Coordinates of C-alpha atoms and ligand atoms in Angstrom, one line a residue:
M1 CA 144.4 60.4 5.6
K2 CA 141.0 59.4 7.0
R3 CA 139.7 58.9 3.5
F4 CA 142.7 56.7 2.7
S5 CA 142.1 54.3 5.8
F6 CA 138.4 54.1 4.9
L7 CA 139.4 52.9 1.4
V8 CA 141.8 50.3 2.8
L9 CA 139.0 49.1 5.1
V10 CA 136.6 48.7 2.2
I11 CA 139.2 46.8 0.1
L12 CA 140.0 44.5 3.0
L13 CA 136.3 43.7 3.6
L14 CA 135.8 43.0 -0.1
T15 CA 138.8 40.7 -0.3
S16 CA 137.7 38.7 2.8
C17 CA 134.2 38.3 1.4
A18 CA 135.6 37.1 -1.9
A19 CA 137.8 34.6 -0.1
R20 CA 134.9 33.3 2.0
N21 CA 132.7 32.9 -1.1
S22 CA 135.4 31.0 -3.0
R23 CA 136.0 28.8 0.1
S24 CA 132.3 28.0 0.3
S25 CA 132.0 27.2 -3.4
N26 CA 135.1 24.9 -3.0
E27 CA 133.3 23.2 -0.1
E28 CA 130.2 22.8 -2.3
K29 CA 132.4 21.1 -4.8
K30 CA 134.0 18.7 -2.3
Q31 CA 134.6 15.4 -4.0
Y32 CA 133.4 12.6 -1.7
V33 CA 135.5 9.5 -1.4
I34 CA 133.6 6.2 -1.6
G35 CA 135.1 2.8 -0.8
F36 CA 133.6 0.0 -2.9
S37 CA 134.2 -3.6 -1.7
Q38 CA 133.3 -6.0 -4.5
I39 CA 133.2 -9.8 -4.2
G40 CA 135.3 -10.8 -7.2
A41 CA 134.7 -11.6 -10.8
E42 CA 133.0 -15.0 -10.6
S43 CA 130.5 -14.5 -13.4
S44 CA 129.8 -12.3 -16.4
W45 CA 127.0 -10.8 -14.3
R46 CA 129.4 -9.8 -11.6
E47 CA 131.8 -8.2 -14.1
R48 CA 128.9 -6.1 -15.5
N49 CA 127.8 -5.2 -12.0
T50 CA 131.3 -3.9 -11.2
E51 CA 131.5 -1.8 -14.4
S52 CA 128.0 -0.4 -13.7
V53 CA 129.0 0.8 -10.2
L54 CA 132.3 2.2 -11.3
E55 CA 130.8 4.0 -14.3
A56 CA 127.9 5.5 -12.3
G57 CA 130.3 6.6 -9.5
K58 CA 132.5 8.4 -12.0
K59 CA 129.6 10.0 -13.7
A60 CA 128.3 11.3 -10.3
N61 CA 131.8 12.8 -9.6
Y62 CA 132.7 10.6 -6.7
K63 CA 136.3 9.4 -6.1
I64 CA 136.0 5.6 -5.9
L65 CA 138.4 3.4 -4.0
Y66 CA 137.7 0.0 -5.5
E67 CA 138.7 -3.3 -4.1
N68 CA 138.0 -6.8 -5.5
A69 CA 138.2 -9.5 -2.9
N70 CA 138.6 -12.5 -5.2
Q71 CA 135.9 -14.6 -3.5
S72 CA 137.3 -14.2 0.0
Q73 CA 135.3 -12.8 2.9
T74 CA 138.6 -12.3 4.8
E75 CA 139.9 -10.2 2.0
Q76 CA 136.6 -8.2 2.0
I77 CA 136.9 -7.5 5.7
K78 CA 140.5 -6.3 5.2
D79 CA 139.3 -4.1 2.4
L80 CA 136.6 -2.6 4.6
R81 CA 139.2 -1.9 7.3
S82 CA 141.5 -0.1 4.9
F83 CA 138.6 2.1 3.8
I84 CA 137.9 2.9 7.5
A85 CA 141.6 3.7 8.1
S86 CA 141.5 6.0 5.0
R87 CA 138.4 7.7 6.5
V88 CA 136.3 7.4 3.4
D89 CA 133.0 9.3 3.3
L90 CA 130.9 6.2 2.7
I91 CA 131.4 2.5 2.0
I92 CA 129.5 0.4 -0.6
L93 CA 129.7 -3.3 0.4
T94 CA 128.6 -6.3 -1.8
P95 CA 128.8 -9.0 0.9
I96 CA 129.9 -12.4 -0.4
V97 CA 128.1 -14.2 2.4
E98 CA 125.3 -13.2 4.8
T99 CA 127.1 -13.5 8.1
G100 CA 130.3 -12.4 9.8
W101 CA 130.1 -8.7 9.2
K102 CA 129.1 -7.5 12.6
H103 CA 132.5 -6.4 14.0
V104 CA 133.8 -4.6 10.9
L105 CA 130.5 -2.8 10.4
E106 CA 130.5 -1.7 14.0
E107 CA 134.0 -0.3 13.4
A108 CA 132.6 1.6 10.4
A109 CA 129.7 2.9 12.6
D110 CA 132.2 4.0 15.3
A111 CA 134.1 5.9 12.7
N112 CA 130.8 7.5 11.5
I113 CA 131.1 6.0 8.1
P114 CA 127.7 5.1 6.6
V115 CA 127.5 1.8 4.7
V116 CA 125.3 1.0 1.7
I117 CA 124.8 -2.6 0.7
N118 CA 124.9 -3.5 -3.0
D119 CA 123.3 -6.6 -4.6
R120 CA 123.5 -9.2 -1.8
L121 CA 122.2 -8.9 1.7
I122 CA 123.6 -9.5 5.2
S123 CA 121.7 -11.2 8.0
K124 CA 118.7 -9.4 9.4
E125 CA 120.1 -9.1 12.9
D126 CA 122.9 -6.9 11.6
S127 CA 120.7 -4.8 9.4
H128 CA 120.9 -1.8 11.8
L129 CA 124.6 -1.6 10.8
Y130 CA 123.9 -0.4 7.3
K131 CA 121.9 2.5 6.0
T132 CA 120.2 1.0 3.0
F133 CA 120.2 -1.8 0.4
V134 CA 120.1 -1.5 -3.4
G135 CA 119.6 -4.7 -5.4
P136 CA 117.1 -7.3 -6.5
D137 CA 114.2 -8.9 -4.6
V138 CA 115.8 -12.3 -4.8
P139 CA 113.1 -14.6 -3.2
I140 CA 110.8 -13.5 -6.0
Q141 CA 113.2 -15.0 -8.6
G142 CA 112.7 -18.5 -7.0
I143 CA 108.9 -18.0 -6.9
Q144 CA 109.0 -16.9 -10.6
T145 CA 110.9 -20.1 -11.5
A146 CA 108.3 -22.1 -9.5
D147 CA 105.5 -20.4 -11.5
F148 CA 107.2 -21.3 -14.8
L149 CA 107.5 -24.9 -13.7
K150 CA 103.8 -25.1 -12.6
K151 CA 102.8 -23.8 -16.0
K152 CA 105.1 -26.1 -17.9
Y153 CA 104.0 -29.2 -16.1
K154 CA 100.3 -28.3 -15.7
D155 CA 99.1 -31.5 -17.4
V156 CA 101.6 -33.9 -15.8
Q157 CA 100.4 -36.2 -13.0
E158 CA 103.7 -38.1 -12.3
P159 CA 106.3 -36.9 -9.8
I160 CA 108.7 -34.2 -11.2
N161 CA 112.3 -34.5 -10.0
I162 CA 114.4 -31.3 -9.6
V163 CA 118.1 -31.0 -9.2
E164 CA 119.3 -27.6 -7.9
I165 CA 122.7 -26.1 -8.7
Q166 CA 123.0 -23.5 -6.0
G167 CA 125.3 -20.5 -5.9
S168 CA 128.0 -20.1 -3.2
K169 CA 127.2 -21.5 0.2
D170 CA 125.8 -18.9 2.6
A171 CA 125.5 -16.2 0.0
S172 CA 122.1 -14.4 0.2
P173 CA 121.1 -15.1 -3.4
A174 CA 121.8 -18.8 -3.0
I175 CA 119.7 -19.0 0.2
S176 CA 116.9 -16.9 -1.2
R177 CA 116.7 -18.5 -4.7
H178 CA 116.4 -21.8 -2.9
D179 CA 113.8 -20.6 -0.4
G180 CA 111.9 -18.9 -3.2
L181 CA 111.6 -22.1 -5.2
V182 CA 110.6 -24.1 -2.2
E183 CA 108.0 -21.5 -1.2
G184 CA 106.6 -21.4 -4.7
L185 CA 106.2 -25.1 -5.0
K186 CA 105.1 -25.9 -1.5
D187 CA 101.5 -26.3 -2.4
D188 CA 102.2 -28.8 -5.3
P189 CA 103.2 -32.2 -4.1
R190 CA 104.3 -33.4 -7.6
F191 CA 107.6 -31.5 -7.3
H192 CA 110.5 -33.1 -5.5
L193 CA 113.9 -31.5 -4.9
V194 CA 116.0 -34.7 -5.2
A195 CA 119.5 -33.1 -5.1
S196 CA 120.9 -29.7 -4.2
V197 CA 124.6 -28.9 -4.7
H198 CA 126.8 -25.8 -4.8
G199 CA 128.4 -24.5 -8.0
D200 CA 129.7 -21.1 -6.6
F201 CA 128.0 -19.1 -9.4
M202 CA 130.9 -20.2 -11.8
L203 CA 130.6 -21.9 -15.2
S204 CA 133.4 -24.4 -14.5
K205 CA 131.9 -25.3 -11.1
G206 CA 128.4 -25.6 -12.5
R207 CA 129.7 -28.2 -14.9
E208 CA 131.6 -30.0 -12.2
A209 CA 128.5 -29.9 -9.9
I210 CA 126.2 -31.6 -12.4
K211 CA 128.9 -34.2 -13.1
N212 CA 129.1 -34.9 -9.4
V213 CA 125.3 -35.3 -9.2
T214 CA 125.5 -38.1 -11.8
K215 CA 127.5 -40.2 -9.2
S216 CA 124.4 -40.5 -7.0
H217 CA 121.5 -39.8 -9.4
D218 CA 120.6 -41.0 -12.8
L219 CA 119.9 -37.9 -14.9
K220 CA 117.4 -39.8 -16.9
Q221 CA 115.2 -39.7 -13.8
V222 CA 115.6 -36.0 -13.5
D223 CA 113.1 -33.6 -15.1
V224 CA 114.4 -30.2 -14.2
I225 CA 117.8 -28.6 -13.4
Y226 CA 117.4 -25.3 -11.6
C227 CA 120.6 -23.3 -11.8
H228 CA 121.1 -20.2 -9.6
N229 CA 122.8 -18.3 -12.3
D230 CA 123.4 -18.3 -16.1
D231 CA 127.1 -19.1 -15.9
M232 CA 126.4 -22.4 -14.1
A233 CA 123.6 -23.1 -16.5
D234 CA 126.1 -22.7 -19.4
G235 CA 128.3 -25.3 -17.6
V236 CA 125.4 -27.7 -17.1
V237 CA 124.3 -27.4 -20.8
S238 CA 127.8 -27.9 -22.0
Y239 CA 128.1 -31.0 -19.9
L240 CA 124.7 -32.5 -21.0
E241 CA 125.7 -31.9 -24.6
E242 CA 128.4 -34.5 -24.2
T243 CA 125.8 -37.0 -23.1
D244 CA 122.7 -38.4 -24.9
I245 CA 120.4 -36.1 -22.8
K246 CA 119.2 -33.1 -24.7
P247 CA 119.2 -29.9 -22.5
G248 CA 115.9 -28.0 -22.9
K249 CA 114.1 -31.1 -24.3
D250 CA 114.9 -34.2 -22.2
I251 CA 115.6 -32.0 -19.1
T252 CA 114.1 -28.6 -18.4
I253 CA 116.8 -26.0 -17.6
C254 CA 115.9 -23.0 -15.5
S255 CA 118.4 -20.2 -14.7
V256 CA 118.7 -16.7 -13.3
D257 CA 120.5 -13.5 -14.5
G258 CA 119.5 -12.9 -18.1
Q259 CA 123.0 -12.6 -19.6
Q260 CA 123.4 -12.9 -23.4
S261 CA 124.8 -16.5 -23.4
A262 CA 121.6 -17.7 -21.6
I263 CA 119.3 -15.8 -23.8
D264 CA 121.1 -17.3 -26.8
L265 CA 120.6 -20.8 -25.3
L266 CA 117.0 -20.0 -24.6
K267 CA 116.5 -19.1 -28.3
A268 CA 118.2 -22.3 -29.3
G269 CA 115.8 -24.3 -27.1
K270 CA 118.5 -25.5 -24.7
I271 CA 117.4 -23.5 -21.7
N272 CA 113.6 -23.1 -21.0
C273 CA 113.4 -20.2 -18.5
V274 CA 115.7 -17.4 -17.5
I275 CA 114.8 -15.0 -14.7
E276 CA 116.3 -11.6 -15.2
C277 CA 118.5 -10.1 -12.5
D278 CA 119.7 -6.8 -13.7
P279 CA 123.4 -6.1 -12.8
N280 CA 123.1 -2.4 -14.0
M281 CA 122.4 -1.1 -10.5
G282 CA 125.1 1.6 -10.5
E283 CA 122.8 4.6 -11.2
K284 CA 120.2 3.7 -8.6
L285 CA 123.0 2.9 -6.2
F286 CA 124.6 6.4 -6.5
E287 CA 121.2 8.1 -6.2
V288 CA 120.9 6.4 -2.9
V289 CA 124.6 7.2 -1.9
T290 CA 124.0 10.9 -2.7
A291 CA 120.8 10.8 -0.6
V292 CA 122.7 9.3 2.3
L293 CA 125.5 11.8 2.1
E294 CA 123.0 14.6 2.0
G295 CA 121.3 13.3 5.1
K296 CA 118.0 12.6 3.3
S297 CA 115.7 9.9 4.5
I298 CA 115.5 6.9 2.1
P299 CA 113.8 3.5 2.2
K300 CA 115.8 0.6 3.8
E301 CA 115.3 -1.5 0.6
N302 CA 115.7 -0.2 -2.9
Y303 CA 114.8 -3.0 -5.3
T304 CA 115.8 -3.3 -8.9
T305 CA 113.3 -5.0 -11.2
G306 CA 113.6 -8.1 -13.4
R307 CA 111.6 -9.8 -16.1
V308 CA 110.9 -13.5 -16.9
F309 CA 112.2 -14.8 -20.2
S310 CA 111.0 -18.3 -21.1
E311 CA 109.9 -20.5 -23.9
Y312 CA 106.5 -18.8 -23.6
S313 CA 108.0 -15.3 -24.3
D314 CA 108.3 -13.5 -27.6
L315 CA 112.0 -14.0 -27.9
T316 CA 112.4 -11.6 -30.8
K317 CA 111.7 -8.8 -28.5
I318 CA 114.6 -9.3 -26.1
D319 CA 117.1 -6.4 -26.1
K320 CA 120.8 -7.0 -26.5
R321 CA 121.9 -7.8 -22.9
G322 CA 125.3 -6.1 -22.6
Y323 CA 126.5 -8.8 -20.1
Ligands
AHR401 O1 124.5 -11.8 -6.3 C1 124.1 -12.0 -7.6 C2 124.6 -13.2 -8.2 O2 126.0 -13.2 -8.1 C3 124.4 -13.3 -9.7 O3 123.2 -13.9 -10.0 C4 125.5 -14.2 -10.1 O4 125.7 -14.3 -11.4 C5 126.6 -13.5 -9.3 O5 127.8 -14.0 -9.4

């Protein structure tokens, strides 16, 4: 009888150990749920950025709740609140504009949900409300454009007039691409920013923006058009092609992103300089997300890199862009 009870005890102990082991291996395999709030689909760049994030999230075995706010901050805030209500493990936010996030990010902090910022930044005074940022070092893009212009106009003595087609108002890349250019040209009094208008990072709006500029400025007096992204540069080039002004020859066109359409226009001599801004940030983003979820310490800024493609580059060496 005693021997029988001992046997039962051993069996019970073994079963409970096995149950505990299988529970802990299930816990190890817990699939984290990530809320991803994207701005919209304003440009080819943005579409590729969304794909890159979703592909990398899937590859890293995260469950992604994806929301696309269609260019509306109000929608993005609603999306963030629905992620908080669903008690996701982490939020990835691509903020459409720099300001207006304080309250909703405080709500995420109160719910103990860490936030990682993708691509665009929010204002410095709210930077304690997110863990880390993954994206480009945008002011550098404006400075690289300024360097290209200084090289191109090195032998010119006369004033050089620049029209700027900015991205969306209050968006961090619009602010920083502007500031970067101004900073890069500040020591060269030949350059004059004669007009600066918004084109919302969209092809149709870029076209509309340059058309509007012609109401107050004679484009024959303009030397450079600096577009904050390639889709708007496409719009500007298509507009100029309907006039007797040759883009890339009569007016220097500078752009940012590095998408295939802009590289093709660069090769055709219709754009003069394209600063690369790589939308493929998904993999780096999820390395950072994993580090946050594992409680590891990570830098506050995780910058992606970008090259300069211009009329001075060997254009035969540019890889297929994929966006
Ligand atoms: O925030 C990055 C910018 O947003 C890209 O340069 C532009 O194409 C996009 O829409």
